[in-house]
JSON list of C-alpha atoms in Angstrom, two decimals:
[
{"chain": "A", "resi": 1, "resn": "MET", "atom": "CA", "xyz": [128.99, 177.02, -75.84]},
{"chain": "A", "resi": 2, "resn": "ILE", "atom": "CA", "xyz": [129.31, 178.28, -72.27]},
{"chain": "A", "resi": 3, "resn": "GLN", "atom": "CA", "xyz": [126.21, 176.26, -71.40]},
{"chain": "A", "resi": 4, "resn": "VAL", "atom": "CA", "xyz": [127.85, 173.13, -72.81]},
{"chain": "A", "resi": 5, "resn": "ALA", "atom": "CA", "xyz": [130.99, 173.79, -70.76]},
{"chain": "A", "resi": 6, "resn": "GLY", "atom": "CA", "xyz": [128.87, 174.09, -67.62]},
{"chain": "A", "resi": 7, "resn": "LEU", "atom": "CA", "xyz": [127.01, 170.86, -68.38]},
{"chain": "A", "resi": 8, "resn": "LEU", "atom": "CA", "xyz": [130.26, 168.98, -68.96]},
{"chain": "A", "resi": 9, "resn": "LEU", "atom": "CA", "xyz": [131.85, 170.48, -65.84]},
{"chain": "A", "resi": 10, "resn": "ALA", "atom": "CA", "xyz": [128.88, 169.31, -63.77]},
{"chain": "A", "resi": 11, "resn": "ALA", "atom": "CA", "xyz": [129.18, 165.83, -65.31]},
{"chain": "A", "resi": 12, "resn": "LEU", "atom": "CA", "xyz": [132.88, 165.82, -64.42]},
{"chain": "A", "resi": 13, "resn": "GLY", "atom": "CA", "xyz": [131.96, 166.75, -60.86]},
{"chain": "A", "resi": 14, "resn": "LEU", "atom": "CA", "xyz": [129.56, 163.82, -60.59]},
{"chain": "A", "resi": 15, "resn": "VAL", "atom": "CA", "xyz": [132.11, 161.41, -62.06]},
{"chain": "A", "resi": 16, "resn": "THR", "atom": "CA", "xyz": [134.72, 162.73, -59.60]},
{"chain": "A", "resi": 17, "resn": "GLN", "atom": "CA", "xyz": [132.36, 162.03, -56.72]},
{"chain": "A", "resi": 18, "resn": "ILE", "atom": "CA", "xyz": [131.62, 158.52, -57.99]},
{"chain": "A", "resi": 19, "resn": "VAL", "atom": "CA", "xyz": [135.29, 157.65, -58.55]},
{"chain": "A", "resi": 20, "resn": "SER", "atom": "CA", "xyz": [136.29, 159.01, -55.14]},
{"chain": "A", "resi": 21, "resn": "GLY", "atom": "CA", "xyz": [133.80, 156.70, -53.43]},
{"chain": "A", "resi": 22, "resn": "VAL", "atom": "CA", "xyz": [131.01, 159.00, -52.33]},
{"chain": "A", "resi": 23, "resn": "PRO", "atom": "CA", "xyz": [128.20, 156.67, -51.17]},
{"chain": "A", "resi": 24, "resn": "GLY", "atom": "CA", "xyz": [124.65, 156.77, -52.44]},
{"chain": "A", "resi": 25, "resn": "PHE", "atom": "CA", "xyz": [125.12, 156.55, -56.20]},
{"chain": "A", "resi": 26, "resn": "PRO", "atom": "CA", "xyz": [123.29, 153.78, -58.10]},
{"chain": "A", "resi": 27, "resn": "PRO", "atom": "CA", "xyz": [125.32, 151.27, -60.15]},
{"chain": "A", "resi": 28, "resn": "VAL", "atom": "CA", "xyz": [124.60, 153.26, -63.32]},
{"chain": "A", "resi": 29, "resn": "PRO", "atom": "CA", "xyz": [124.17, 156.87, -62.18]},
{"chain": "A", "resi": 30, "resn": "PRO", "atom": "CA", "xyz": [121.85, 158.84, -64.47]},
{"chain": "A", "resi": 31, "resn": "GLY", "atom": "CA", "xyz": [123.24, 162.30, -63.67]},
{"chain": "A", "resi": 32, "resn": "PRO", "atom": "CA", "xyz": [126.39, 162.22, -65.83]},
{"chain": "A", "resi": 33, "resn": "ILE", "atom": "CA", "xyz": [124.49, 160.52, -68.65]},
{"chain": "A", "resi": 34, "resn": "ILE", "atom": "CA", "xyz": [121.76, 163.18, -68.61]},
{"chain": "A", "resi": 35, "resn": "LEU", "atom": "CA", "xyz": [124.32, 165.99, -68.58]},
{"chain": "A", "resi": 36, "resn": "VAL", "atom": "CA", "xyz": [126.46, 164.60, -71.42]},
{"chain": "A", "resi": 37, "resn": "VAL", "atom": "CA", "xyz": [123.44, 163.83, -73.62]},
{"chain": "A", "resi": 38, "resn": "ALA", "atom": "CA", "xyz": [122.06, 167.34, -73.00]},
{"chain": "A", "resi": 39, "resn": "ALA", "atom": "CA", "xyz": [125.46, 168.88, -73.82]},
{"chain": "A", "resi": 40, "resn": "ALA", "atom": "CA", "xyz": [125.64, 166.87, -77.06]},
{"chain": "A", "resi": 41, "resn": "PHE", "atom": "CA", "xyz": [122.10, 167.92, -77.99]},
{"chain": "A", "resi": 42, "resn": "VAL", "atom": "CA", "xyz": [122.80, 171.60, -77.34]},
{"chain": "A", "resi": 43, "resn": "THR", "atom": "CA", "xyz": [126.01, 171.36, -79.36]},
{"chain": "A", "resi": 44, "resn": "PHE", "atom": "CA", "xyz": [124.73, 169.50, -82.40]},
{"chain": "A", "resi": 45, "resn": "ALA", "atom": "CA", "xyz": [121.00, 170.28, -82.68]},
{"chain": "A", "resi": 46, "resn": "PRO", "atom": "CA", "xyz": [120.32, 172.88, -85.38]},
{"chain": "A", "resi": 47, "resn": "TRP", "atom": "CA", "xyz": [117.23, 174.39, -83.76]},
{"chain": "A", "resi": 48, "resn": "ARG", "atom": "CA", "xyz": [117.15, 177.66, -81.87]},
{"chain": "A", "resi": 49, "resn": "TRP", "atom": "CA", "xyz": [115.31, 175.98, -78.99]},
{"chain": "A", "resi": 50, "resn": "ALA", "atom": "CA", "xyz": [118.13, 173.47, -78.37]},
{"chain": "A", "resi": 51, "resn": "PRO", "atom": "CA", "xyz": [119.43, 175.36, -75.28]},
{"chain": "A", "resi": 52, "resn": "ILE", "atom": "CA", "xyz": [116.09, 174.65, -73.58]},
{"chain": "A", "resi": 53, "resn": "VAL", "atom": "CA", "xyz": [117.05, 170.96, -73.40]},
{"chain": "A", "resi": 54, "resn": "GLY", "atom": "CA", "xyz": [120.26, 171.83, -71.56]},
{"chain": "A", "resi": 55, "resn": "LEU", "atom": "CA", "xyz": [118.38, 174.24, -69.33]},
{"chain": "A", "resi": 56, "resn": "ALA", "atom": "CA", "xyz": [115.78, 171.58, -68.49]},
{"chain": "A", "resi": 57, "resn": "ALA", "atom": "CA", "xyz": [118.51, 169.05, -67.64]},
{"chain": "A", "resi": 58, "resn": "THR", "atom": "CA", "xyz": [120.22, 171.62, -65.44]},
{"chain": "A", "resi": 59, "resn": "VAL", "atom": "CA", "xyz": [117.01, 172.55, -63.61]},
{"chain": "A", "resi": 60, "resn": "PHE", "atom": "CA", "xyz": [116.24, 168.84, -63.12]},
{"chain": "A", "resi": 61, "resn": "LEU", "atom": "CA", "xyz": [119.62, 168.25, -61.46]},
{"chain": "A", "resi": 62, "resn": "VAL", "atom": "CA", "xyz": [119.54, 171.48, -59.43]},
{"chain": "A", "resi": 63, "resn": "VAL", "atom": "CA", "xyz": [116.13, 170.53, -58.02]},
{"chain": "A", "resi": 64, "resn": "GLY", "atom": "CA", "xyz": [117.41, 167.02, -57.27]},
{"chain": "A", "resi": 65, "resn": "LEU", "atom": "CA", "xyz": [120.47, 168.44, -55.54]},
{"chain": "A", "resi": 66, "resn": "LEU", "atom": "CA", "xyz": [118.41, 170.85, -53.44]},
{"chain": "A", "resi": 67, "resn": "VAL", "atom": "CA", "xyz": [115.88, 168.17, -52.47]},
{"chain": "A", "resi": 68, "resn": "SER", "atom": "CA", "xyz": [118.59, 165.69, -51.49]},
{"chain": "A", "resi": 69, "resn": "LEU", "atom": "CA", "xyz": [120.87, 168.26, -49.82]},
{"chain": "A", "resi": 70, "resn": "PRO", "atom": "CA", "xyz": [119.91, 167.35, -46.24]},
{"chain": "A", "resi": 71, "resn": "THR", "atom": "CA", "xyz": [120.52, 163.63, -46.80]},
{"chain": "A", "resi": 72, "resn": "SER", "atom": "CA", "xyz": [123.15, 163.53, -49.58]},
{"chain": "A", "resi": 73, "resn": "GLY", "atom": "CA", "xyz": [126.08, 164.77, -47.53]},
{"chain": "A", "resi": 74, "resn": "ALA", "atom": "CA", "xyz": [126.91, 167.52, -50.02]},
{"chain": "A", "resi": 75, "resn": "ALA", "atom": "CA", "xyz": [127.07, 170.14, -47.27]},
{"chain": "A", "resi": 76, "resn": "GLU", "atom": "CA", "xyz": [129.48, 167.97, -45.27]},
{"chain": "A", "resi": 77, "resn": "GLN", "atom": "CA", "xyz": [131.60, 167.40, -48.38]},
{"chain": "A", "resi": 78, "resn": "LEU", "atom": "CA", "xyz": [131.90, 171.14, -48.91]},
{"chain": "A", "resi": 79, "resn": "ALA", "atom": "CA", "xyz": [132.73, 171.69, -45.24]},
{"chain": "A", "resi": 80, "resn": "ASP", "atom": "CA", "xyz": [135.61, 169.18, -45.33]},
{"chain": "A", "resi": 81, "resn": "PRO", "atom": "CA", "xyz": [138.15, 170.04, -48.05]},
{"chain": "A", "resi": 82, "resn": "GLY", "atom": "CA", "xyz": [140.48, 167.47, -46.50]},
{"chain": "A", "resi": 83, "resn": "THR", "atom": "CA", "xyz": [138.64, 164.74, -48.38]},
{"chain": "A", "resi": 84, "resn": "PHE", "atom": "CA", "xyz": [139.75, 166.08, -51.74]},
{"chain": "A", "resi": 85, "resn": "GLY", "atom": "CA", "xyz": [137.75, 163.86, -54.13]},
{"chain": "A", "resi": 86, "resn": "PRO", "atom": "CA", "xyz": [134.29, 164.43, -52.65]},
{"chain": "A", "resi": 87, "resn": "PHE", "atom": "CA", "xyz": [135.07, 168.12, -52.02]},
{"chain": "A", "resi": 88, "resn": "ALA", "atom": "CA", "xyz": [136.36, 168.75, -55.55]},
{"chain": "A", "resi": 89, "resn": "GLY", "atom": "CA", "xyz": [133.51, 166.78, -57.11]},
{"chain": "A", "resi": 90, "resn": "THR", "atom": "CA", "xyz": [130.89, 168.75, -55.22]},
{"chain": "A", "resi": 91, "resn": "VAL", "atom": "CA", "xyz": [132.52, 172.08, -56.11]},
{"chain": "A", "resi": 92, "resn": "LEU", "atom": "CA", "xyz": [132.78, 171.11, -59.79]},
{"chain": "A", "resi": 93, "resn": "LEU", "atom": "CA", "xyz": [129.15, 169.96, -59.79]},
{"chain": "A", "resi": 94, "resn": "MET", "atom": "CA", "xyz": [127.81, 173.14, -58.20]},
{"chain": "A", "resi": 95, "resn": "VAL", "atom": "CA", "xyz": [129.91, 175.52, -60.31]},
{"chain": "A", "resi": 96, "resn": "GLY", "atom": "CA", "xyz": [129.02, 173.61, -63.48]},
{"chain": "A", "resi": 97, "resn": "LEU", "atom": "CA", "xyz": [125.31, 173.65, -62.70]},
{"chain": "A", "resi": 98, "resn": "LEU", "atom": "CA", "xyz": [125.41, 177.38, -61.91]},
{"chain": "A", "resi": 99, "resn": "VAL", "atom": "CA", "xyz": [127.23, 178.18, -65.17]},
{"chain": "A", "resi": 100, "resn": "ALA", "atom": "CA", "xyz": [124.89, 175.94, -67.19]},
{"chain": "A", "resi": 101, "resn": "LEU", "atom": "CA", "xyz": [121.82, 177.47, -65.54]},
{"chain": "A", "resi": 102, "resn": "VAL", "atom": "CA", "xyz": [122.78, 181.09, -66.22]},
{"chain": "A", "resi": 103, "resn": "ALA", "atom": "CA", "xyz": [124.20, 180.44, -69.69]},
{"chain": "A", "resi": 104, "resn": "GLY", "atom": "CA", "xyz": [121.21, 178.29, -70.63]},
{"chain": "A", "resi": 105, "resn": "ALA", "atom": "CA", "xyz": [118.75, 180.97, -69.56]},
{"chain": "A", "resi": 106, "resn": "VAL", "atom": "CA", "xyz": [120.66, 183.63, -71.52]},
{"chain": "A", "resi": 107, "resn": "ALA", "atom": "CA", "xyz": [120.97, 181.38, -74.60]},
{"chain": "A", "resi": 108, "resn": "THR", "atom": "CA", "xyz": [117.27, 180.56, -74.49]},
{"chain": "A", "resi": 109, "resn": "MET", "atom": "CA", "xyz": [116.24, 184.21, -74.21]},
{"chain": "A", "resi": 110, "resn": "THR", "atom": "CA", "xyz": [118.66, 185.21, -76.97]},
{"chain": "A", "resi": 111, "resn": "GLY", "atom": "CA", "xyz": [117.41, 182.46, -79.27]},
{"chain": "A", "resi": 112, "resn": "PHE", "atom": "CA", "xyz": [113.81, 183.60, -79.00]},
{"chain": "A", "resi": 113, "resn": "ARG", "atom": "CA", "xyz": [114.38, 187.34, -79.15]},
{"chain": "A", "resi": 114, "resn": "ARG", "atom": "CA", "xyz": [112.47, 188.98, -81.99]},
{"chain": "A", "resi": 115, "resn": "ARG", "atom": "CA", "xyz": [114.61, 190.59, -84.64]}
]
């Protein structure tokens, strides 16, 4: 459930950025949709491999964030807490992705451990 909380926190961070007017998002941004669908799958899927879906979604967004870091303005948003919406959204996104990444890796390893 910690992985789900991280996924939803990251989705909240993206929505916060969109609502606060951070430029560069498409009309229908896929990030929050991917994160919420992955969180729902991890929550409701009965299979032990379900956390892998959340982990894959997290890795996908982390790679996208790292690739776009020089051009996305995320570093500038973190450097300027005076613009509260973009700053808070970026912090929520990064903390959520970190939590989801670690919790997803632990949940995946735990789910496949031999008994």
